[in-house]
Short mmCIF file of C-alpha atoms in Angstrom, two decimals:
data_model
loop_
_atom_site.label_atom_id
_atom_site.label_comp_id
_atom_site.label_asym_id
_atom_site.label_seq_id
_atom_site.Cartn_x
_atom_site.Cartn_y
_atom_site.Cartn_z
CA MET A 2 -6.62 -0.09 18.79
CA ASN A 3 -10.21 -1.21 19.30
CA PRO A 4 -12.20 -2.01 16.13
CA VAL A 5 -14.65 0.89 16.46
CA ALA A 6 -11.83 3.43 16.81
CA LEU A 7 -9.93 1.81 13.92
CA ALA A 8 -13.00 1.97 11.66
CA PHE A 9 -13.69 5.59 12.66
CA ALA A 10 -10.07 6.65 12.00
CA ALA A 11 -10.09 4.89 8.62
CA PHE A 12 -13.42 6.53 7.69
CA VAL A 13 -12.35 10.08 8.60
CA THR A 14 -8.92 9.84 6.94
CA ALA A 15 -10.49 8.36 3.78
CA VAL A 16 -12.98 11.27 3.60
CA ILE A 17 -10.22 13.87 3.98
CA GLY A 18 -7.82 11.94 1.75
CA THR A 19 -10.35 11.70 -1.08
CA ILE A 20 -11.44 15.36 -0.91
CA GLY A 21 -7.84 16.58 -1.14
CA GLY A 22 -6.41 13.76 -3.26
CA LEU A 23 -3.96 13.06 -0.43
CA GLY A 24 -4.54 9.33 -0.28
CA GLY A 25 -5.14 9.19 3.46
CA ALA A 26 -2.17 7.05 4.52
CA ILE A 27 -0.19 10.13 5.54
CA LEU A 28 -3.04 10.84 8.00
CA LEU A 29 -4.02 7.32 9.09
CA VAL A 30 -0.54 5.88 9.69
CA PRO A 31 0.52 8.54 12.25
CA VAL A 32 -2.84 8.12 14.05
CA LEU A 33 -2.37 4.35 14.27
CA VAL A 34 1.25 4.67 15.43
CA LEU A 35 0.24 7.27 18.04
CA SER A 36 -2.41 4.83 19.29
CA GLY A 37 0.29 2.23 19.92
CA MET A 38 0.24 0.12 16.75
CA GLU A 39 3.64 -0.94 15.39
CA ALA A 40 4.61 1.03 12.25
CA LYS A 41 5.25 -2.16 10.27
CA TYR A 42 1.56 -3.11 10.71
CA ALA A 43 0.21 0.43 10.45
CA ALA A 44 1.79 1.12 7.03
CA PRO A 45 -0.11 -1.69 5.21
CA LEU A 46 -3.39 -0.51 6.77
CA GLY A 47 -2.61 2.98 5.47
CA LEU A 48 -2.25 1.60 1.95
CA VAL A 49 -5.48 -0.44 2.31
CA SER A 50 -7.23 2.82 3.20
CA VAL A 51 -5.67 4.55 0.15
CA ALA A 52 -6.66 1.72 -2.21
CA ALA A 53 -10.20 1.61 -0.80
CA GLY A 54 -10.62 5.39 -1.06
CA SER A 55 -9.33 5.32 -4.64
CA LEU A 56 -11.75 2.53 -5.64
CA ALA A 57 -14.69 4.22 -3.89
CA ALA A 58 -14.03 7.54 -5.64
CA ALA A 59 -13.49 6.05 -9.11
CA PRO A 60 -17.09 5.56 -10.37
CA HIS A 61 -18.19 9.07 -9.35
CA GLN A 62 -15.01 10.74 -10.65
CA LEU A 63 -15.29 8.86 -13.96
CA ALA A 64 -18.92 9.91 -14.36
CA ALA A 65 -17.98 13.55 -13.61
CA ARG A 66 -14.97 13.26 -15.97
CA LEU A 67 -12.76 14.86 -13.35
CA VAL A 68 -9.82 12.46 -13.69
CA ASN A 69 -7.25 13.21 -16.40
CA HIS A 70 -5.87 9.71 -16.98
CA ARG A 71 -3.27 10.94 -19.46
CA ILE A 72 -1.74 13.28 -16.88
CA GLY A 73 -2.03 10.51 -14.28
CA VAL A 74 -0.30 7.86 -16.39
CA ALA A 75 2.41 10.23 -17.72
CA THR A 76 3.35 11.38 -14.22
CA GLU A 77 2.90 8.01 -12.52
CA ILE A 78 5.65 6.40 -14.64
CA VAL A 79 8.16 8.82 -13.13
CA ALA A 80 6.62 8.56 -9.64
CA SER A 81 6.55 4.74 -9.65
CA SER A 82 10.11 4.48 -10.99
CA ALA A 83 11.32 6.91 -8.32
CA ALA A 84 9.36 5.01 -5.66
CA LEU A 85 11.16 1.83 -6.66
CA ILE A 86 14.54 3.59 -6.38
CA GLY A 87 13.48 5.07 -3.03
CA ALA A 88 12.47 1.65 -1.69
CA LEU A 89 15.80 0.17 -2.82
CA VAL A 90 17.89 2.85 -1.06
CA SER A 91 15.55 3.37 1.93
CA GLY A 92 18.00 1.74 4.36
CA LEU A 93 20.67 4.36 3.61
CA ILE A 94 18.76 7.36 5.00
CA GLY A 95 18.03 7.83 8.70
CA GLN A 96 14.36 8.00 9.76
CA SER A 97 14.94 11.32 11.55
CA VAL A 98 16.41 12.96 8.43
CA LEU A 99 13.55 11.52 6.39
CA ALA A 100 10.91 12.88 8.79
CA VAL A 101 12.38 16.39 8.57
CA LEU A 102 12.55 16.13 4.77
CA LEU A 103 8.89 15.05 4.60
CA GLY A 104 7.89 17.81 7.01
CA VAL A 105 9.65 20.52 5.00
CA VAL A 106 8.07 19.26 1.75
CA ALA A 107 4.61 19.31 3.39
CA LEU A 108 5.11 22.86 4.70
CA VAL A 109 6.36 24.14 1.31
CA ALA A 110 3.32 22.55 -0.40
CA ALA A 111 1.01 24.08 2.22
CA PHE A 112 2.55 27.53 1.73
CA ALA A 113 2.31 27.29 -2.07
CA GLY A 114 -1.39 26.44 -1.90
CA ALA A 115 -2.24 29.01 0.80
CA ARG A 116 -0.56 32.04 -0.78
CA ARG A 117 -2.48 31.78 -4.07
CA LYS A 118 -5.73 33.74 -4.29
CA GLY A 119 -8.75 33.11 -6.51
CA VAL A 120 -9.18 30.54 -9.26
CA ARG A 121 -6.47 30.21 -11.91
CA ASN A 122 -8.53 28.43 -14.57
CA LEU A 123 -11.74 30.28 -15.45
CA PRO A 124 -14.86 28.97 -17.24
CA ASP A 125 -15.07 29.44 -21.01
CA SER A 126 -18.57 30.30 -22.21
CA SER A 127 -17.90 28.79 -25.65
CA LEU A 128 -17.53 25.31 -24.12
CA SER A 129 -20.39 22.90 -23.51
CA VAL A 130 -20.94 19.61 -21.71
CA ALA A 131 -19.81 17.81 -24.88
CA ASP A 132 -16.29 19.22 -24.39
CA VAL A 133 -15.89 17.84 -20.85
CA GLY A 134 -13.13 15.27 -20.43
CA GLU A 135 -9.59 14.72 -21.68
CA THR A 136 -8.25 15.98 -24.99
CA PRO A 137 -6.75 12.96 -26.81
CA GLY A 138 -3.02 13.13 -27.49
CA THR A 139 -2.44 15.99 -25.03
CA LEU A 140 -2.21 16.75 -21.32
CA ALA A 141 -5.23 19.06 -21.54
CA GLY A 142 -8.95 18.85 -20.95
CA VAL A 143 -12.14 20.50 -19.77
CA TYR A 144 -13.89 20.02 -16.43
CA PRO A 145 -17.30 21.14 -15.17
CA LEU A 146 -17.41 23.83 -12.47
CA GLY A 147 -20.86 24.92 -11.31
CA ASP A 148 -22.81 25.85 -14.43
CA GLY A 149 -19.66 26.49 -16.49
CA PHE A 150 -16.93 24.48 -18.18
CA VAL A 151 -13.27 25.17 -17.50
CA PRO A 152 -10.45 24.42 -19.97
CA TYR A 153 -7.03 23.55 -18.58
CA ARG A 154 -3.63 22.33 -19.71
CA ALA A 155 -0.76 20.86 -17.71
CA ASN A 156 2.12 23.36 -17.87
CA ARG A 157 5.78 23.18 -16.85
CA LEU A 158 5.91 19.44 -17.47
CA PRO A 159 9.66 18.96 -16.70
CA LEU A 160 9.28 20.70 -13.33
CA GLY A 161 6.06 18.79 -12.66
CA LEU A 162 7.70 15.47 -13.46
CA LEU A 163 10.54 16.42 -11.11
CA GLY A 164 7.95 17.01 -8.35
CA MET A 165 6.19 13.72 -9.12
CA GLY A 166 9.57 11.98 -9.06
CA MET A 167 10.21 13.50 -5.65
CA ALA A 168 6.75 12.33 -4.52
CA GLY A 169 7.58 8.82 -5.66
CA LEU A 170 11.04 8.92 -4.09
CA ILE A 171 9.82 9.97 -0.66
CA SER A 172 6.95 7.49 -0.97
CA GLY A 173 9.46 4.70 -1.59
CA LEU A 174 11.74 5.94 1.19
CA SER A 175 9.03 6.40 3.82
CA GLY A 176 6.38 3.80 2.95
CA VAL A 177 3.50 6.32 2.95
CA GLY A 178 1.57 7.20 -0.21
CA GLY A 179 2.71 10.24 -2.19
CA GLY A 180 -0.69 11.83 -2.86
CA TRP A 181 -0.01 14.68 -0.43
CA VAL A 182 2.90 15.74 -2.70
CA LYS A 183 1.32 14.79 -6.04
CA THR A 184 -1.80 16.95 -5.68
CA PRO A 185 0.05 20.20 -4.78
CA THR A 186 2.62 19.46 -7.53
CA ALA A 187 -0.10 19.05 -10.17
CA SER A 188 -2.06 22.03 -8.87
CA GLU A 189 0.64 24.56 -7.99
CA VAL A 190 3.49 23.56 -10.32
CA MET A 191 1.65 22.21 -13.38
CA HIS A 192 -1.36 24.56 -12.99
CA VAL A 193 -3.91 21.75 -13.22
CA PRO A 194 -7.18 22.80 -11.47
CA VAL A 195 -7.15 21.53 -7.88
CA LYS A 196 -10.26 19.35 -8.34
CA VAL A 197 -8.78 17.64 -11.42
CA ALA A 198 -5.42 17.37 -9.62
CA ALA A 199 -7.08 15.77 -6.57
CA ALA A 200 -9.17 13.36 -8.67
CA THR A 201 -6.17 12.38 -10.82
CA SER A 202 -4.04 11.92 -7.72
CA THR A 203 -6.76 9.71 -6.18
CA PHE A 204 -6.45 7.50 -9.29
CA THR A 205 -2.63 7.34 -9.23
CA VAL A 206 -2.30 6.71 -5.48
CA GLY A 207 -4.52 3.64 -6.01
CA VAL A 208 -1.96 2.36 -8.53
CA THR A 209 0.94 3.01 -6.14
CA ALA A 210 -0.96 1.41 -3.24
CA ALA A 211 -1.59 -1.73 -5.30
CA VAL A 212 2.15 -2.34 -5.69
CA GLY A 213 2.80 -1.55 -2.03
CA LEU A 214 0.07 -3.94 -0.87
CA LEU A 215 1.54 -6.68 -3.07
CA VAL A 216 4.88 -6.20 -1.31
CA TYR A 217 3.32 -6.17 2.18
CA GLU A 218 1.22 -9.25 1.36
CA SER A 219 4.37 -11.10 0.25
CA GLN A 220 6.05 -10.09 3.53
CA GLY A 221 3.07 -11.31 5.59
CA ARG A 222 2.59 -7.86 7.16
CA ILE A 223 -1.15 -7.53 6.50
CA VAL A 224 -3.46 -8.43 9.40
CA VAL A 225 -6.46 -9.53 7.31
CA SER A 226 -9.26 -8.79 9.81
CA ASP A 227 -7.93 -5.27 10.52
CA ALA A 228 -7.33 -4.66 6.80
CA ALA A 229 -10.90 -5.73 5.98
CA LEU A 230 -12.30 -3.36 8.61
CA VAL A 231 -10.15 -0.48 7.30
CA ALA A 232 -11.19 -1.33 3.72
CA ALA A 233 -14.91 -1.28 4.62
CA ALA A 234 -14.55 2.06 6.44
CA GLY A 235 -12.28 3.41 3.66
CA LEU A 236 -14.82 2.50 0.97
CA ILE A 237 -17.58 4.36 2.83
CA GLY A 238 -15.22 7.29 3.57
CA GLY A 239 -14.09 7.48 -0.07
CA THR A 240 -17.70 7.49 -1.26
CA VAL A 241 -18.60 10.33 1.13
CA GLY A 242 -15.37 12.22 0.33
CA VAL A 243 -15.85 12.21 -3.43
CA ARG A 244 -19.38 13.62 -3.05
CA LEU A 245 -18.11 16.38 -0.76
CA GLN A 246 -15.29 17.11 -3.21
CA HIS A 247 -17.89 17.62 -5.93
CA LEU A 248 -19.83 20.12 -3.78
CA LEU A 249 -16.97 22.19 -2.36
CA PRO A 250 -15.57 25.22 -4.27
CA PRO A 251 -11.92 24.85 -5.47
CA PRO A 252 -10.46 27.65 -3.27
CA LEU A 253 -11.96 25.99 -0.18
CA VAL A 254 -10.50 22.60 -1.18
CA ARG A 255 -7.10 24.25 -1.78
CA ARG A 256 -7.10 26.11 1.55
CA GLY A 257 -8.28 23.05 3.43
CA LEU A 258 -5.51 21.07 1.77
CA SER A 259 -2.97 23.70 2.86
CA VAL A 260 -4.12 23.53 6.49
CA ILE A 261 -3.92 19.71 6.53
CA LEU A 262 -0.47 19.76 4.90
CA ALA A 263 0.76 22.34 7.43
CA VAL A 264 -0.45 20.15 10.33
CA ILE A 265 1.21 17.08 8.76
CA GLY A 266 4.45 19.03 8.22
CA VAL A 267 4.61 20.26 11.83
CA LEU A 268 3.75 16.80 13.21
CA LEU A 269 6.45 15.15 11.12
CA ILE A 270 9.13 17.62 12.22
CA VAL A 271 8.12 17.69 15.92
CA ARG A 272 7.72 13.90 16.24
CA ARG A 273 10.91 12.89 14.32
CA MET B 27 -14.21 8.90 -26.99
CA ASN B 28 -13.29 6.78 -23.99
CA ASP B 29 -16.05 4.42 -22.84
CA PHE B 30 -15.89 5.54 -19.22
CA LYS B 31 -19.51 4.52 -18.64
CA LEU B 32 -18.63 0.84 -18.96
CA LEU B 33 -15.41 1.23 -16.95
CA GLY B 34 -17.35 3.14 -14.29
CA ARG B 35 -19.95 0.37 -14.12
CA ILE B 36 -17.25 -2.29 -13.76
CA LEU B 37 -15.59 -0.28 -10.98
CA GLN B 38 -18.99 0.21 -9.30
CA ILE B 39 -19.48 -3.58 -9.26
CA ALA B 40 -15.91 -4.01 -7.95
CA LEU B 41 -16.74 -1.49 -5.24
CA PHE B 42 -19.83 -3.38 -4.05
CA VAL B 43 -18.10 -6.78 -4.21
CA THR B 44 -15.05 -5.43 -2.32
CA PHE B 45 -17.28 -3.89 0.33
CA ALA B 46 -19.15 -7.19 0.80
CA PHE B 47 -15.87 -9.11 1.11
CA ALA B 48 -14.53 -6.42 3.50
CA LEU B 49 -17.56 -6.78 5.77
CA GLY B 50 -17.13 -10.56 5.68
CA GLY B 51 -13.43 -10.24 6.53
CA ALA B 52 -14.15 -7.87 9.39
CA PHE B 53 -17.10 -9.61 11.02
CA ILE B 54 -17.14 -13.33 10.06
CA PRO B 55 -14.85 -15.36 12.32
CA GLY B 56 -12.63 -18.25 11.22
CA SER B 57 -11.38 -19.33 7.83
CA ILE B 58 -14.40 -17.98 5.92
CA GLY B 59 -13.79 -14.51 7.32
CA HIS B 60 -10.07 -14.76 6.52
CA ALA B 61 -10.81 -15.85 2.94
CA SER B 62 -13.32 -13.04 2.56
CA GLY B 63 -10.81 -10.44 3.83
CA THR B 64 -8.09 -11.82 1.56
CA ALA B 65 -10.44 -11.59 -1.44
CA CYS B 66 -11.11 -7.95 -0.54
CA ILE B 67 -7.37 -7.17 -0.51
CA VAL B 68 -6.81 -9.02 -3.80
CA ILE B 69 -9.52 -6.95 -5.51
CA LEU B 70 -8.01 -3.73 -4.11
CA ILE B 71 -4.64 -4.74 -5.63
CA ILE B 72 -5.98 -5.88 -9.01
CA THR B 73 -8.49 -3.10 -9.75
CA PRO B 74 -6.06 -0.17 -10.41
CA VAL B 75 -3.86 -2.36 -12.62
CA VAL B 76 -6.92 -3.48 -14.62
CA ARG B 77 -7.91 0.19 -14.93
CA VAL B 78 -4.51 1.11 -16.44
CA GLY B 79 -4.75 -1.91 -18.77
CA TRP B 80 -8.23 -0.76 -19.82
CA LEU B 81 -6.88 2.73 -20.57
CA VAL B 82 -4.05 1.30 -22.72
CA VAL B 83 -6.52 -0.74 -24.81
CA ASP B 84 -8.83 2.26 -25.11
CA TRP B 85 -6.03 4.57 -26.22
CA VAL B 86 -4.87 2.02 -28.80
CA ARG B 87 -8.44 1.93 -30.16
CA GLN B 88 -8.51 5.74 -30.29
CA GLY B 89 -5.20 5.79 -32.16
CA ASP B 90 -3.56 7.70 -29.32
CA LYS B 91 -0.35 5.67 -29.68
CA ARG B 92 1.86 7.97 -27.60
CA PHE B 93 -0.26 7.59 -24.48
CA ALA B 94 -0.90 3.89 -25.16
CA LEU B 95 2.89 3.49 -25.10
CA LEU B 96 3.12 5.49 -21.85
CA GLY B 97 0.40 3.31 -20.29
CA SER B 98 2.25 0.16 -21.36
CA ALA B 99 5.44 1.61 -19.87
CA LEU B 100 3.60 2.19 -16.59
CA LEU B 101 2.36 -1.42 -16.54
CA PHE B 102 5.97 -2.53 -17.17
CA VAL B 103 7.25 -0.35 -14.29
CA LEU B 104 4.54 -1.78 -11.99
CA ALA B 105 5.35 -5.36 -13.00
CA THR B 106 9.08 -4.73 -12.49
CA SER B 107 8.46 -3.13 -9.08
CA GLY B 108 6.34 -6.07 -7.99
CA ALA B 109 8.91 -8.59 -9.23
CA ILE B 110 11.85 -6.81 -7.53
CA ALA B 111 9.88 -6.52 -4.30
CA PHE B 112 9.19 -10.26 -4.30
CA VAL B 113 12.81 -11.15 -5.12
CA ARG B 114 14.18 -8.92 -2.34
#
């Protein structure tokens, strides 16, 4: 792929990945493979894009207090452990079976997001800007929405952890980031507001990508000049994406996420 | 209260430095460009782990022991994953 096209693809996927908390690798890797790049070189570039998008989004998301680190850390333990197990057993499952599995998961997540109407978590007029952020010792918090402040709490933790474990497992099996499963799991299963879910997922996919990049670096699979170009474009894309995420209303983010997941699901099943 | 302002500032600096190294890695030919690109990748790997470490220290300071323990467990899982990946 020529450098301009590579940079453009990395920029666009980082923008979309950051807005939806998807991570971007699930979008960038298929594009690179379709353009003729070998999957073993495309996967590390996908993770570079994820890590760059995560770093670019971090300062803005921290300032806006959108990330719930306690939810992120609690769920990432399960996701990372499952990713390790998935990586260890990845040779036992056929790529075709895996593609169908990923496709079905993407379509289910798309359906879950699309069928819900309205906003689940509503502003509370008794809250002020001083309440915004995480509530220590709990998986709850308050986030700003327009002129109001919305309280939330992560519900159905066992089921949510199961979903995060599945996200980690398929991430370990397939080599793509799990953000596209983590965000719908946090939003639709745990009832975390989609913007908080996306911001928290953007934080955790950065953690997952760090481990993946370490592995790829040790295997000599990272083409440094391409990775640097993807990182530069991903950093710009992540910066643009996080600003758009701040401006867009939650239902629009959720519907957009559903459309992207549906496209990913169909592509995975058709191209298996 | 978590000192996210300082963490945000550190990550902002990391962002600018990473971007500079990324541009160097993408456009400077030869060993200098390679070193610059490698530095960019190293920062991308280190930053999220530092962020989790920062959170653990902050939660210990806040007395939020349960989540400090969870954060430490996550760092342990990450270290184990990295070690197993290298061994394999």
